[in-house]
CSV table of C-alpha atoms in Angstrom, one decimal:
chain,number,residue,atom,x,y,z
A,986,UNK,CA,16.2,-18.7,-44.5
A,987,UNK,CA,14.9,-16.3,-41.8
A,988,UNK,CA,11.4,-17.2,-40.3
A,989,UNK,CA,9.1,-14.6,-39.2
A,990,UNK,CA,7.3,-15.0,-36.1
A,991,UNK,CA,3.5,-13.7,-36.2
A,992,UNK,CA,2.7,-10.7,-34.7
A,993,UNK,CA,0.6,-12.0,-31.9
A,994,UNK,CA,2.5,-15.3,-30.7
A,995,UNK,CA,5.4,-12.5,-30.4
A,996,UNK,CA,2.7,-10.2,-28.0
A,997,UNK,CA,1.4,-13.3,-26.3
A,998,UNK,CA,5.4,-14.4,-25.5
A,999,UNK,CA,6.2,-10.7,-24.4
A,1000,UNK,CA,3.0,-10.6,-21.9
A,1001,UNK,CA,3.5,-14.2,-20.2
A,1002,UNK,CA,7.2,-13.0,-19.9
A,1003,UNK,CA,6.1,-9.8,-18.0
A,1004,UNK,CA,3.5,-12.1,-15.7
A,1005,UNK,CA,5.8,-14.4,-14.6
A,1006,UNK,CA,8.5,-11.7,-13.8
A,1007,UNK,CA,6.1,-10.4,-11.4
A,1008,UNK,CA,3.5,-12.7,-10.0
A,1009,UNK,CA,2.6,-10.3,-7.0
A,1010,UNK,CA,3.3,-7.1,-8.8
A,1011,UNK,CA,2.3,-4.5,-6.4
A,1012,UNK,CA,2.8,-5.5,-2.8
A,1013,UNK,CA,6.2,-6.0,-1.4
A,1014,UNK,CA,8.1,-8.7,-0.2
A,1015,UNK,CA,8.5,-10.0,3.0
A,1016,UNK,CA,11.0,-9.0,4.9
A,1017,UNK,CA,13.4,-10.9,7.2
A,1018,UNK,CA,14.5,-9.7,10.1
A,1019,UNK,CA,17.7,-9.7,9.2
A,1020,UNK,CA,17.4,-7.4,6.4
A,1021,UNK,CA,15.2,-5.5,7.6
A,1022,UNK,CA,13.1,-4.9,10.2
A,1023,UNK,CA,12.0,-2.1,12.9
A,1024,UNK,CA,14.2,-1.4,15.8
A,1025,UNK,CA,14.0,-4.4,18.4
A,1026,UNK,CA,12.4,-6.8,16.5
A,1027,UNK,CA,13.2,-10.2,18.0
A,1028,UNK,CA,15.8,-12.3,15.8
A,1029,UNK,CA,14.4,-14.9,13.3
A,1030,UNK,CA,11.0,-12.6,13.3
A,1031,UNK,CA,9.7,-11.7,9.8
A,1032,UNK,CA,8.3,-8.2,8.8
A,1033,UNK,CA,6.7,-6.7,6.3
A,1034,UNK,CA,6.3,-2.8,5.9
A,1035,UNK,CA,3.1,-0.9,4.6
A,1036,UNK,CA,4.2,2.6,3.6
A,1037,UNK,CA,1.4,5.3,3.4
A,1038,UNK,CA,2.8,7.9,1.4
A,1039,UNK,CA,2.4,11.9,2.7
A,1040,UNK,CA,-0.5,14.0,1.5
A,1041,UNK,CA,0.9,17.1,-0.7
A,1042,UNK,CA,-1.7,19.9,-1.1
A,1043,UNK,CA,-0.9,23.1,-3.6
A,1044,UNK,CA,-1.9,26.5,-1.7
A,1045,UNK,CA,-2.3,29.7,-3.6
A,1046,UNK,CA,-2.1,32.4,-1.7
A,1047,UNK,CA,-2.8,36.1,-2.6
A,1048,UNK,CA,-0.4,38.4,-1.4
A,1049,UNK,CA,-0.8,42.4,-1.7
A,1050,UNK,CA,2.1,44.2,-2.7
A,1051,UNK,CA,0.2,47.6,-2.4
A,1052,UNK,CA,-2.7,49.3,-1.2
A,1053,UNK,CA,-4.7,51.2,-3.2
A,1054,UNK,CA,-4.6,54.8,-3.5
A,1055,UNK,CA,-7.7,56.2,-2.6
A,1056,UNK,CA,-9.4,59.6,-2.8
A,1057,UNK,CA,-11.8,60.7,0.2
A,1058,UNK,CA,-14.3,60.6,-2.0
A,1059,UNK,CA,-13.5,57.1,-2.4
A,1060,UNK,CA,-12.6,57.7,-5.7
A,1061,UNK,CA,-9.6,54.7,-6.9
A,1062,UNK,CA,-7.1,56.3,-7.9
A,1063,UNK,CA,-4.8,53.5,-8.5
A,1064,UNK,CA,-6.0,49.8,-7.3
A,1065,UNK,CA,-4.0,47.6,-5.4
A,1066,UNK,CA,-1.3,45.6,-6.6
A,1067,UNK,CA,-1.3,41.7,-5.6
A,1068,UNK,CA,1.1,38.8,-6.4
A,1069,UNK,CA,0.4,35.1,-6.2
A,1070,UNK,CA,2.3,33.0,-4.1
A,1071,UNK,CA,1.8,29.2,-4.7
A,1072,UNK,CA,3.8,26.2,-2.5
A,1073,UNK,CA,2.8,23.2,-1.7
A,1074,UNK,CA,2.2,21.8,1.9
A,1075,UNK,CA,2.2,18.6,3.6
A,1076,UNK,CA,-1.0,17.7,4.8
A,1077,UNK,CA,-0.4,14.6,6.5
A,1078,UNK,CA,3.2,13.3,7.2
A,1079,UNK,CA,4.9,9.9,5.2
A,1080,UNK,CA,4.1,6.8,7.4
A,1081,UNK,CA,5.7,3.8,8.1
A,1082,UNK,CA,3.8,0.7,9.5
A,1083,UNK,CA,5.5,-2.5,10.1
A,1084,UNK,CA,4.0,-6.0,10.9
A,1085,UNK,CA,5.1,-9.2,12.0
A,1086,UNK,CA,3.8,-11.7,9.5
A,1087,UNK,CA,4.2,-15.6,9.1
A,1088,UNK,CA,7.9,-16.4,8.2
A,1089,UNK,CA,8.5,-18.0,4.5
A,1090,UNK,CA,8.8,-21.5,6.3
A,1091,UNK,CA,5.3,-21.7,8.0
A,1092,UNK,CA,3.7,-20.0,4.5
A,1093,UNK,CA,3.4,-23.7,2.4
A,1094,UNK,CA,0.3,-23.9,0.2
A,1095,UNK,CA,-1.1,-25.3,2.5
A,1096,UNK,CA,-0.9,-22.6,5.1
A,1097,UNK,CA,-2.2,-20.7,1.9
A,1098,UNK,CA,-4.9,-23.4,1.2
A,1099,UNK,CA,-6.1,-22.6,4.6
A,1100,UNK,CA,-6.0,-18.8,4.0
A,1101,UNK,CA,-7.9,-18.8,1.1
A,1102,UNK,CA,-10.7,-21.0,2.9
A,1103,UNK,CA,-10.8,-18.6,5.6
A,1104,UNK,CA,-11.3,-16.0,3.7
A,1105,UNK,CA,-13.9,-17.5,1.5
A,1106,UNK,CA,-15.4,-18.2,4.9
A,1107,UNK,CA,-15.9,-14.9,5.5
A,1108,UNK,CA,-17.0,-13.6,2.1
A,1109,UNK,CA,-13.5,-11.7,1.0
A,1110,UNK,CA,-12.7,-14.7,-1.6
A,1111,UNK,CA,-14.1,-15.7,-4.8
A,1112,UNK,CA,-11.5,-17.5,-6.4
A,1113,UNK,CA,-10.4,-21.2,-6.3
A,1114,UNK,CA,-8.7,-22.5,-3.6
A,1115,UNK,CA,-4.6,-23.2,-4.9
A,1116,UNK,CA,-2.4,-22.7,-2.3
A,1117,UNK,CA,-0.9,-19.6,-4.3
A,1118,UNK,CA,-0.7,-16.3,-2.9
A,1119,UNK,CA,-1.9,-14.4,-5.8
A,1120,UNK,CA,-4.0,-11.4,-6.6
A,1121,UNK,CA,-6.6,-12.3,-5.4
A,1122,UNK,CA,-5.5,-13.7,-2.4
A,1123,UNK,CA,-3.6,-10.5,-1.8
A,1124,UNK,CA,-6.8,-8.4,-2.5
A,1125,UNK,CA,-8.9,-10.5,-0.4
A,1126,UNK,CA,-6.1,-10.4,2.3
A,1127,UNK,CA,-5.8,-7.0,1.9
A,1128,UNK,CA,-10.3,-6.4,2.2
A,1129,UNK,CA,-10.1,-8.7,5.9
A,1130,UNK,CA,-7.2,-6.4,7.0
A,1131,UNK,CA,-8.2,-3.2,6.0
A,1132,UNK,CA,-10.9,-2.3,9.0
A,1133,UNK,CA,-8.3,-3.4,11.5
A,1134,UNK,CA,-6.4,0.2,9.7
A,1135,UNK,CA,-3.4,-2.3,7.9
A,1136,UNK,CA,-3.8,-1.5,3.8
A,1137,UNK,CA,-1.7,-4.0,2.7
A,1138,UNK,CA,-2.0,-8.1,0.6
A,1139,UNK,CA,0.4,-9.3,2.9
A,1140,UNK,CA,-0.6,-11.7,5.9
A,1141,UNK,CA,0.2,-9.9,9.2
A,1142,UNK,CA,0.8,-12.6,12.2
A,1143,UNK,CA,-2.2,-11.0,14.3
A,1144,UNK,CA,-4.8,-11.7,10.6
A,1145,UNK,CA,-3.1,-14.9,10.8
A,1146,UNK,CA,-3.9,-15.5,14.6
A,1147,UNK,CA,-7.2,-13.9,13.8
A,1148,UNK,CA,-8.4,-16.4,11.0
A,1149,UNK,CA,-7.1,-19.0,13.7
A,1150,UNK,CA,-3.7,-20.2,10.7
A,1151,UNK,CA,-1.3,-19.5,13.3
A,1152,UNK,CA,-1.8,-20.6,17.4
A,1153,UNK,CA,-2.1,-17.8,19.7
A,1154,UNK,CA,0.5,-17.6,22.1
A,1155,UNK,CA,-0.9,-17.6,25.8
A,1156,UNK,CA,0.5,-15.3,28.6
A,1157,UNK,CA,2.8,-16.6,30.2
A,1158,UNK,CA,1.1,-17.4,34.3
């Protein structure tokens, strides 16, 4: 005997599946160092990468293929012939921004706890404090780091040192 299962324990199975696959879909992972990172970034650093993606616009141009043929009357005789041209240019280039951020070590839920306090703090969080980085974390992180010109949910080291997470290193006297 075969047993159906109902439509919408199937749908509900199929969505937590998806959910879990992808907790943080839409921001990247960190990166260590040691996969990759930007040229001279000091070993046992960790990175993460914002990519800005370039700015296409379509121009049309209209290009004449002939004058027209006209009497000195100014009479047309035959008007002028035209062909349009249309290409796209880039408008602003690809870029590449890359961060230092807290390693995977120093990022416990506590260290998140803290985040998400911080950020409350300062009116970027709503949620309840878990010691998860999820999406609302990463919006939230993404909302403090956004006037400083970094669009991205992941923690760069400076936010970190910023929101006082991580000590600031002092120059060295």
């Amino acid at each position: 005997m075969i047993r159906q299962i109902p439509p919408l324990l199937m749908a509900a199975s199929l969505l937590g599946a998806c959910d879990a696959a992808s907790p943080d879909a839409g921001e990247p992972d960190l990166l260590p160092s040691a996969a990759e990172a930007p040229p001279g970034a000091a070993p046992g650093t960790c990175w993460g990468k914002a990519v800005t993606p370039a700015v296409i616009e379509t121009v049309t141009d209209h290009v004449m293929l002939q004058p027209a043929e006209v009497l000195e009357d100014g009479t047309v005789v035959k008007p002028a012939a035209y062909r349009t041209e249309t290409r796209q240019a880039i408008v602003q280039d690809r870029r590449v921004t890359w961060f230092e951020t807290p390693c995977a070590a120093d990022r416990t839920p506590e260290f998140v706890a803290s985040l998400q306090r911080a950020l409350r703090a300062r009116g970027l969080y709503r949620g309840t404090i878990t010691g998860e980085m999820d999406a609302p974390t990463r919006a939230a992180v993404r909302r403090y780091q956004a006037p400083e010109g970094l669009d991205s949910g992941v923690l760069s080291l400076s936010s970190a040192r910023r929101l006082g997470l991580v000590a600031v290193e002092r120059p060295s006297e």
